[in-house]
JSON list of C-alpha atoms in Angstrom, two decimals:
[
{"chain": "O", "resi": 1, "resn": "MET", "atom": "CA", "xyz": [15.35, 40.51, 26.83]},
{"chain": "O", "resi": 2, "resn": "ALA", "atom": "CA", "xyz": [12.62, 37.90, 26.93]},
{"chain": "O", "resi": 3, "resn": "GLY", "atom": "CA", "xyz": [13.17, 34.67, 28.83]},
{"chain": "O", "resi": 4, "resn": "ARG", "atom": "CA", "xyz": [16.21, 35.71, 30.78]},
{"chain": "O", "resi": 5, "resn": "ILE", "atom": "CA", "xyz": [16.79, 34.04, 34.13]},
{"chain": "O", "resi": 6, "resn": "THR", "atom": "CA", "xyz": [16.43, 36.21, 37.22]},
{"chain": "O", "resi": 7, "resn": "ARG", "atom": "CA", "xyz": [17.98, 35.78, 40.64]},
{"chain": "O", "resi": 8, "resn": "SER", "atom": "CA", "xyz": [14.60, 35.93, 42.37]},
{"chain": "O", "resi": 9, "resn": "GLU", "atom": "CA", "xyz": [15.17, 32.52, 43.99]},
{"chain": "O", "resi": 10, "resn": "GLN", "atom": "CA", "xyz": [18.40, 33.66, 45.68]},
{"chain": "O", "resi": 11, "resn": "GLN", "atom": "CA", "xyz": [16.99, 37.08, 46.62]},
{"chain": "O", "resi": 12, "resn": "LEU", "atom": "CA", "xyz": [13.88, 35.64, 48.27]},
{"chain": "O", "resi": 13, "resn": "ARG", "atom": "CA", "xyz": [14.14, 35.99, 52.05]},
{"chain": "O", "resi": 14, "resn": "PRO", "atom": "CA", "xyz": [12.48, 33.49, 54.39]},
{"chain": "O", "resi": 15, "resn": "ASP", "atom": "CA", "xyz": [9.38, 34.82, 56.13]},
{"chain": "O", "resi": 16, "resn": "PRO", "atom": "CA", "xyz": [10.04, 36.46, 59.52]},
{"chain": "O", "resi": 17, "resn": "ARG", "atom": "CA", "xyz": [7.84, 34.23, 61.72]},
{"chain": "O", "resi": 18, "resn": "PHE", "atom": "CA", "xyz": [8.47, 30.69, 60.43]},
{"chain": "O", "resi": 19, "resn": "GLY", "atom": "CA", "xyz": [11.74, 31.14, 58.51]},
{"chain": "O", "resi": 20, "resn": "ASP", "atom": "CA", "xyz": [10.31, 29.32, 55.48]},
{"chain": "O", "resi": 21, "resn": "LYS", "atom": "CA", "xyz": [11.01, 30.36, 51.88]},
{"chain": "O", "resi": 22, "resn": "THR", "atom": "CA", "xyz": [7.97, 28.60, 50.41]},
{"chain": "O", "resi": 23, "resn": "LEU", "atom": "CA", "xyz": [5.70, 30.46, 52.82]},
{"chain": "O", "resi": 24, "resn": "SER", "atom": "CA", "xyz": [7.46, 33.71, 51.92]},
{"chain": "O", "resi": 25, "resn": "LYS", "atom": "CA", "xyz": [6.77, 33.09, 48.23]},
{"chain": "O", "resi": 26, "resn": "PHE", "atom": "CA", "xyz": [3.12, 32.28, 49.03]},
{"chain": "O", "resi": 27, "resn": "ILE", "atom": "CA", "xyz": [2.78, 35.57, 50.96]},
{"chain": "O", "resi": 28, "resn": "ASN", "atom": "CA", "xyz": [4.20, 37.38, 47.92]},
{"chain": "O", "resi": 29, "resn": "CYS", "atom": "CA", "xyz": [1.52, 35.73, 45.77]},
{"chain": "O", "resi": 30, "resn": "ILE", "atom": "CA", "xyz": [-1.24, 36.85, 48.15]},
{"chain": "O", "resi": 31, "resn": "MET", "atom": "CA", "xyz": [0.09, 40.42, 48.10]},
{"chain": "O", "resi": 32, "resn": "TRP", "atom": "CA", "xyz": [-1.83, 43.09, 46.18]},
{"chain": "O", "resi": 33, "resn": "ASP", "atom": "CA", "xyz": [-0.43, 46.47, 45.10]},
{"chain": "O", "resi": 34, "resn": "GLY", "atom": "CA", "xyz": [2.90, 45.86, 46.84]},
{"chain": "O", "resi": 35, "resn": "GLN", "atom": "CA", "xyz": [1.21, 45.81, 50.26]},
{"chain": "O", "resi": 36, "resn": "LYS", "atom": "CA", "xyz": [3.21, 43.09, 51.99]},
{"chain": "O", "resi": 37, "resn": "ALA", "atom": "CA", "xyz": [2.22, 43.82, 55.61]},
{"chain": "O", "resi": 38, "resn": "PRO", "atom": "CA", "xyz": [-1.51, 43.12, 55.04]},
{"chain": "O", "resi": 39, "resn": "ALA", "atom": "CA", "xyz": [-0.62, 39.96, 53.08]},
{"chain": "O", "resi": 40, "resn": "GLN", "atom": "CA", "xyz": [1.56, 38.75, 55.97]},
{"chain": "O", "resi": 41, "resn": "ARG", "atom": "CA", "xyz": [-1.19, 39.57, 58.46]},
{"chain": "O", "resi": 42, "resn": "VAL", "atom": "CA", "xyz": [-3.71, 37.56, 56.43]},
{"chain": "O", "resi": 43, "resn": "MET", "atom": "CA", "xyz": [-1.35, 34.58, 56.18]},
{"chain": "O", "resi": 44, "resn": "TYR", "atom": "CA", "xyz": [-0.30, 34.60, 59.84]},
{"chain": "O", "resi": 45, "resn": "ASP", "atom": "CA", "xyz": [-3.93, 34.93, 60.98]},
{"chain": "O", "resi": 46, "resn": "ALA", "atom": "CA", "xyz": [-4.78, 31.96, 58.76]},
{"chain": "O", "resi": 47, "resn": "MET", "atom": "CA", "xyz": [-1.89, 29.98, 60.32]},
{"chain": "O", "resi": 48, "resn": "GLU", "atom": "CA", "xyz": [-3.17, 30.80, 63.84]},
{"chain": "O", "resi": 49, "resn": "ASN", "atom": "CA", "xyz": [-6.65, 29.70, 62.77]},
{"chain": "O", "resi": 50, "resn": "ILE", "atom": "CA", "xyz": [-5.17, 26.41, 61.49]},
{"chain": "O", "resi": 51, "resn": "ASP", "atom": "CA", "xyz": [-3.22, 25.94, 64.76]},
{"chain": "O", "resi": 52, "resn": "GLY", "atom": "CA", "xyz": [-6.51, 26.27, 66.65]},
{"chain": "O", "resi": 53, "resn": "ARG", "atom": "CA", "xyz": [-8.09, 23.59, 64.48]},
{"chain": "O", "resi": 54, "resn": "LEU", "atom": "CA", "xyz": [-5.09, 21.27, 64.79]},
{"chain": "O", "resi": 55, "resn": "ALA", "atom": "CA", "xyz": [-5.27, 21.50, 68.59]},
{"chain": "O", "resi": 56, "resn": "LYS", "atom": "CA", "xyz": [-8.75, 19.92, 68.39]},
{"chain": "O", "resi": 57, "resn": "GLU", "atom": "CA", "xyz": [-7.65, 17.30, 65.82]},
{"chain": "O", "resi": 58, "resn": "THR", "atom": "CA", "xyz": [-7.48, 13.72, 67.18]},
{"chain": "O", "resi": 59, "resn": "SER", "atom": "CA", "xyz": [-6.31, 11.88, 64.06]},
{"chain": "O", "resi": 60, "resn": "PRO", "atom": "CA", "xyz": [-2.76, 10.45, 64.46]},
{"chain": "O", "resi": 61, "resn": "GLU", "atom": "CA", "xyz": [-1.77, 11.12, 60.82]},
{"chain": "O", "resi": 62, "resn": "ALA", "atom": "CA", "xyz": [-2.82, 14.78, 61.06]},
{"chain": "O", "resi": 63, "resn": "PRO", "atom": "CA", "xyz": [0.02, 17.33, 60.78]},
{"chain": "O", "resi": 64, "resn": "LYS", "atom": "CA", "xyz": [1.37, 18.67, 64.09]},
{"chain": "O", "resi": 65, "resn": "THR", "atom": "CA", "xyz": [1.94, 22.31, 63.07]},
{"chain": "O", "resi": 66, "resn": "SER", "atom": "CA", "xyz": [0.30, 24.79, 60.75]},
{"chain": "O", "resi": 67, "resn": "LEU", "atom": "CA", "xyz": [3.50, 24.99, 58.68]},
{"chain": "O", "resi": 68, "resn": "GLU", "atom": "CA", "xyz": [3.43, 21.21, 58.18]},
{"chain": "O", "resi": 69, "resn": "LEU", "atom": "CA", "xyz": [-0.22, 21.47, 57.11]},
{"chain": "O", "resi": 70, "resn": "PHE", "atom": "CA", "xyz": [0.64, 24.30, 54.70]},
{"chain": "O", "resi": 71, "resn": "HIS", "atom": "CA", "xyz": [3.34, 22.18, 53.01]},
{"chain": "O", "resi": 72, "resn": "ARG", "atom": "CA", "xyz": [1.03, 19.16, 52.83]},
{"chain": "O", "resi": 73, "resn": "ALA", "atom": "CA", "xyz": [-1.70, 21.31, 51.23]},
{"chain": "O", "resi": 74, "resn": "ILE", "atom": "CA", "xyz": [0.73, 22.63, 48.59]},
{"chain": "O", "resi": 75, "resn": "GLU", "atom": "CA", "xyz": [1.98, 19.10, 47.83]},
{"chain": "O", "resi": 76, "resn": "ASN", "atom": "CA", "xyz": [-1.58, 17.79, 47.46]},
{"chain": "O", "resi": 77, "resn": "VAL", "atom": "CA", "xyz": [-2.64, 20.56, 45.07]},
{"chain": "O", "resi": 78, "resn": "LYS", "atom": "CA", "xyz": [0.44, 20.37, 42.79]},
{"chain": "O", "resi": 79, "resn": "PRO", "atom": "CA", "xyz": [-0.53, 18.97, 39.36]},
{"chain": "O", "resi": 80, "resn": "PHE", "atom": "CA", "xyz": [1.66, 16.37, 37.64]},
{"chain": "O", "resi": 81, "resn": "VAL", "atom": "CA", "xyz": [0.30, 16.80, 34.10]},
{"chain": "O", "resi": 82, "resn": "GLU", "atom": "CA", "xyz": [-1.59, 19.53, 32.27]},
{"chain": "O", "resi": 83, "resn": "VAL", "atom": "CA", "xyz": [-2.93, 20.03, 28.78]},
{"chain": "O", "resi": 84, "resn": "ARG", "atom": "CA", "xyz": [-1.37, 22.58, 26.46]},
{"chain": "O", "resi": 85, "resn": "SER", "atom": "CA", "xyz": [-2.82, 23.67, 23.15]},
{"chain": "O", "resi": 86, "resn": "LYS", "atom": "CA", "xyz": [-0.65, 22.75, 20.18]},
{"chain": "O", "resi": 87, "resn": "ARG", "atom": "CA", "xyz": [-1.31, 23.59, 16.54]},
{"chain": "O", "resi": 88, "resn": "ILE", "atom": "CA", "xyz": [-0.47, 20.74, 14.20]},
{"chain": "O", "resi": 89, "resn": "GLY", "atom": "CA", "xyz": [-1.45, 20.62, 10.53]},
{"chain": "O", "resi": 90, "resn": "GLY", "atom": "CA", "xyz": [-4.13, 23.30, 10.83]},
{"chain": "O", "resi": 91, "resn": "ALA", "atom": "CA", "xyz": [-5.82, 21.72, 13.84]},
{"chain": "O", "resi": 92, "resn": "ASN", "atom": "CA", "xyz": [-5.44, 22.56, 17.53]},
{"chain": "O", "resi": 93, "resn": "TYR", "atom": "CA", "xyz": [-4.90, 19.64, 19.89]},
{"chain": "O", "resi": 94, "resn": "GLN", "atom": "CA", "xyz": [-4.97, 19.60, 23.68]},
{"chain": "O", "resi": 95, "resn": "VAL", "atom": "CA", "xyz": [-1.71, 17.77, 24.35]},
{"chain": "O", "resi": 96, "resn": "PRO", "atom": "CA", "xyz": [-1.02, 16.41, 27.86]},
{"chain": "O", "resi": 97, "resn": "MET", "atom": "CA", "xyz": [2.45, 17.40, 29.12]},
{"chain": "O", "resi": 98, "resn": "GLN", "atom": "CA", "xyz": [4.47, 16.95, 32.29]},
{"chain": "O", "resi": 99, "resn": "VAL", "atom": "CA", "xyz": [4.57, 19.99, 34.57]},
{"chain": "O", "resi": 100, "resn": "ASN", "atom": "CA", "xyz": [7.97, 21.10, 35.89]},
{"chain": "O", "resi": 101, "resn": "ARG", "atom": "CA", "xyz": [8.53, 21.68, 39.62]},
{"chain": "O", "resi": 102, "resn": "ARG", "atom": "CA", "xyz": [8.42, 25.47, 39.48]},
{"chain": "O", "resi": 103, "resn": "ARG", "atom": "CA", "xyz": [5.17, 25.57, 37.53]},
{"chain": "O", "resi": 104, "resn": "GLN", "atom": "CA", "xyz": [3.64, 22.93, 39.83]},
{"chain": "O", "resi": 105, "resn": "GLN", "atom": "CA", "xyz": [4.26, 25.19, 42.80]},
{"chain": "O", "resi": 106, "resn": "SER", "atom": "CA", "xyz": [3.01, 28.35, 41.11]},
{"chain": "O", "resi": 107, "resn": "LEU", "atom": "CA", "xyz": [-0.18, 26.61, 39.92]},
{"chain": "O", "resi": 108, "resn": "ALA", "atom": "CA", "xyz": [-0.81, 25.23, 43.40]},
{"chain": "O", "resi": 109, "resn": "PHE", "atom": "CA", "xyz": [-0.37, 28.70, 44.92]},
{"chain": "O", "resi": 110, "resn": "ARG", "atom": "CA", "xyz": [-2.63, 30.27, 42.30]},
{"chain": "O", "resi": 111, "resn": "TRP", "atom": "CA", "xyz": [-5.42, 27.70, 42.71]},
{"chain": "O", "resi": 112, "resn": "ILE", "atom": "CA", "xyz": [-5.45, 27.93, 46.51]},
{"chain": "O", "resi": 113, "resn": "ILE", "atom": "CA", "xyz": [-5.49, 31.74, 46.48]},
{"chain": "O", "resi": 114, "resn": "GLU", "atom": "CA", "xyz": [-8.18, 31.87, 43.75]},
{"chain": "O", "resi": 115, "resn": "ALA", "atom": "CA", "xyz": [-10.35, 29.42, 45.70]},
{"chain": "O", "resi": 116, "resn": "ALA", "atom": "CA", "xyz": [-10.00, 31.52, 48.86]},
{"chain": "O", "resi": 117, "resn": "ARG", "atom": "CA", "xyz": [-10.70, 34.79, 47.04]},
{"chain": "O", "resi": 118, "resn": "GLY", "atom": "CA", "xyz": [-13.66, 33.30, 45.19]},
{"chain": "O", "resi": 119, "resn": "GLU", "atom": "CA", "xyz": [-15.59, 32.74, 48.40]},
{"chain": "O", "resi": 120, "resn": "LYS", "atom": "CA", "xyz": [-17.11, 35.97, 49.71]},
{"chain": "O", "resi": 121, "resn": "GLY", "atom": "CA", "xyz": [-18.55, 37.23, 52.96]},
{"chain": "O", "resi": 122, "resn": "ARG", "atom": "CA", "xyz": [-15.79, 36.36, 55.43]},
{"chain": "O", "resi": 123, "resn": "PRO", "atom": "CA", "xyz": [-12.32, 37.72, 56.19]},
{"chain": "O", "resi": 124, "resn": "MET", "atom": "CA", "xyz": [-9.61, 36.49, 53.82]},
{"chain": "O", "resi": 125, "resn": "SER", "atom": "CA", "xyz": [-7.64, 34.84, 56.64]},
{"chain": "O", "resi": 126, "resn": "GLY", "atom": "CA", "xyz": [-10.58, 32.56, 57.49]},
{"chain": "O", "resi": 127, "resn": "ARG", "atom": "CA", "xyz": [-11.23, 31.65, 53.87]},
{"chain": "O", "resi": 128, "resn": "LEU", "atom": "CA", "xyz": [-7.53, 30.94, 53.29]},
{"chain": "O", "resi": 129, "resn": "ALA", "atom": "CA", "xyz": [-7.33, 28.82, 56.45]},
{"chain": "O", "resi": 130, "resn": "ASP", "atom": "CA", "xyz": [-10.35, 26.79, 55.26]},
{"chain": "O", "resi": 131, "resn": "GLU", "atom": "CA", "xyz": [-8.88, 26.25, 51.81]},
{"chain": "O", "resi": 132, "resn": "LEU", "atom": "CA", "xyz": [-5.46, 25.21, 53.15]},
{"chain": "O", "resi": 133, "resn": "TYR", "atom": "CA", "xyz": [-7.06, 22.88, 55.71]},
{"chain": "O", "resi": 134, "resn": "ASN", "atom": "CA", "xyz": [-9.26, 21.29, 53.05]},
{"chain": "O", "resi": 135, "resn": "ALA", "atom": "CA", "xyz": [-6.37, 20.99, 50.56]},
{"chain": "O", "resi": 136, "resn": "ALA", "atom": "CA", "xyz": [-4.26, 19.19, 53.20]},
{"chain": "O", "resi": 137, "resn": "ARG", "atom": "CA", "xyz": [-7.13, 16.69, 53.50]},
{"chain": "O", "resi": 138, "resn": "ALA", "atom": "CA", "xyz": [-7.33, 16.42, 49.65]},
{"chain": "O", "resi": 139, "resn": "GLU", "atom": "CA", "xyz": [-10.67, 18.28, 49.50]},
{"chain": "O", "resi": 140, "resn": "GLY", "atom": "CA", "xyz": [-11.84, 21.76, 48.51]},
{"chain": "O", "resi": 141, "resn": "LYS", "atom": "CA", "xyz": [-11.98, 23.91, 45.38]},
{"chain": "O", "resi": 142, "resn": "ALA", "atom": "CA", "xyz": [-8.22, 23.91, 44.71]},
{"chain": "O", "resi": 143, "resn": "MET", "atom": "CA", "xyz": [-8.16, 20.09, 44.74]},
{"chain": "O", "resi": 144, "resn": "ALA", "atom": "CA", "xyz": [-11.20, 20.04, 42.44]},
{"chain": "O", "resi": 145, "resn": "THR", "atom": "CA", "xyz": [-9.30, 22.28, 39.99]},
{"chain": "O", "resi": 146, "resn": "ARG", "atom": "CA", "xyz": [-6.29, 19.95, 40.11]},
{"chain": "O", "resi": 147, "resn": "ASP", "atom": "CA", "xyz": [-8.48, 16.88, 39.59]},
{"chain": "O", "resi": 148, "resn": "GLN", "atom": "CA", "xyz": [-10.16, 18.55, 36.62]},
{"chain": "O", "resi": 149, "resn": "VAL", "atom": "CA", "xyz": [-6.75, 19.31, 35.04]},
{"chain": "O", "resi": 150, "resn": "HIS", "atom": "CA", "xyz": [-5.72, 15.67, 35.55]},
{"chain": "O", "resi": 151, "resn": "ARG", "atom": "CA", "xyz": [-9.01, 14.44, 34.02]},
{"chain": "O", "resi": 152, "resn": "MET", "atom": "CA", "xyz": [-8.47, 16.67, 30.98]},
{"chain": "O", "resi": 153, "resn": "ALA", "atom": "CA", "xyz": [-4.97, 15.24, 30.54]},
{"chain": "O", "resi": 154, "resn": "GLU", "atom": "CA", "xyz": [-6.31, 11.70, 30.88]},
{"chain": "O", "resi": 155, "resn": "ALA", "atom": "CA", "xyz": [-9.08, 12.37, 28.32]},
{"chain": "O", "resi": 156, "resn": "ASN", "atom": "CA", "xyz": [-6.55, 13.72, 25.80]},
{"chain": "O", "resi": 157, "resn": "LYS", "atom": "CA", "xyz": [-3.99, 10.95, 26.30]},
{"chain": "O", "resi": 158, "resn": "ALA", "atom": "CA", "xyz": [-4.43, 9.97, 22.64]},
{"chain": "O", "resi": 159, "resn": "PHE", "atom": "CA", "xyz": [-2.59, 13.16, 21.62]},
{"chain": "O", "resi": 160, "resn": "ALA", "atom": "CA", "xyz": [0.39, 12.57, 23.93]},
{"chain": "O", "resi": 161, "resn": "HIS", "atom": "CA", "xyz": [2.56, 11.61, 20.95]},
{"chain": "O", "resi": 162, "resn": "PHE", "atom": "CA", "xyz": [2.46, 15.29, 19.85]},
{"chain": "O", "resi": 163, "resn": "ALA", "atom": "CA", "xyz": [4.37, 16.38, 22.97]},
{"chain": "O", "resi": 164, "resn": "ASN", "atom": "CA", "xyz": [7.98, 17.41, 22.40]}
]
């Protein structure tokens, strides 16, 4: 049964330390081979690392907690438009389309995790903390990916009339 709706949203439990469902979903995305405990350890170590950095932060508009910073990072990385390939009259066009809320979140998660995994040589918690911290300040590899997606959509604006 392709395309059926699951109850995953209702079944998702908030994470044990912060009681946040978005963070719980992010931990599930980090997880490899069903190993949730290591994924939680990586995320919570990253959050402690971020708390240490925030304690040194002097800027008044800086987030107060690591959870606040996490949510700001996710919001900054979420794309608003993306290009999708569409075949029309024997030609393929890159058509810019709006991104729905669920896909925005999943793309943001994916880009942050890919950026952290792409950097080698340090523990994952440190790399993830760096990427989240940079994304909250609208910098880093995940933000570069988002900006590139937005530039592609802007460049293909001429084909927007093909969108359904």
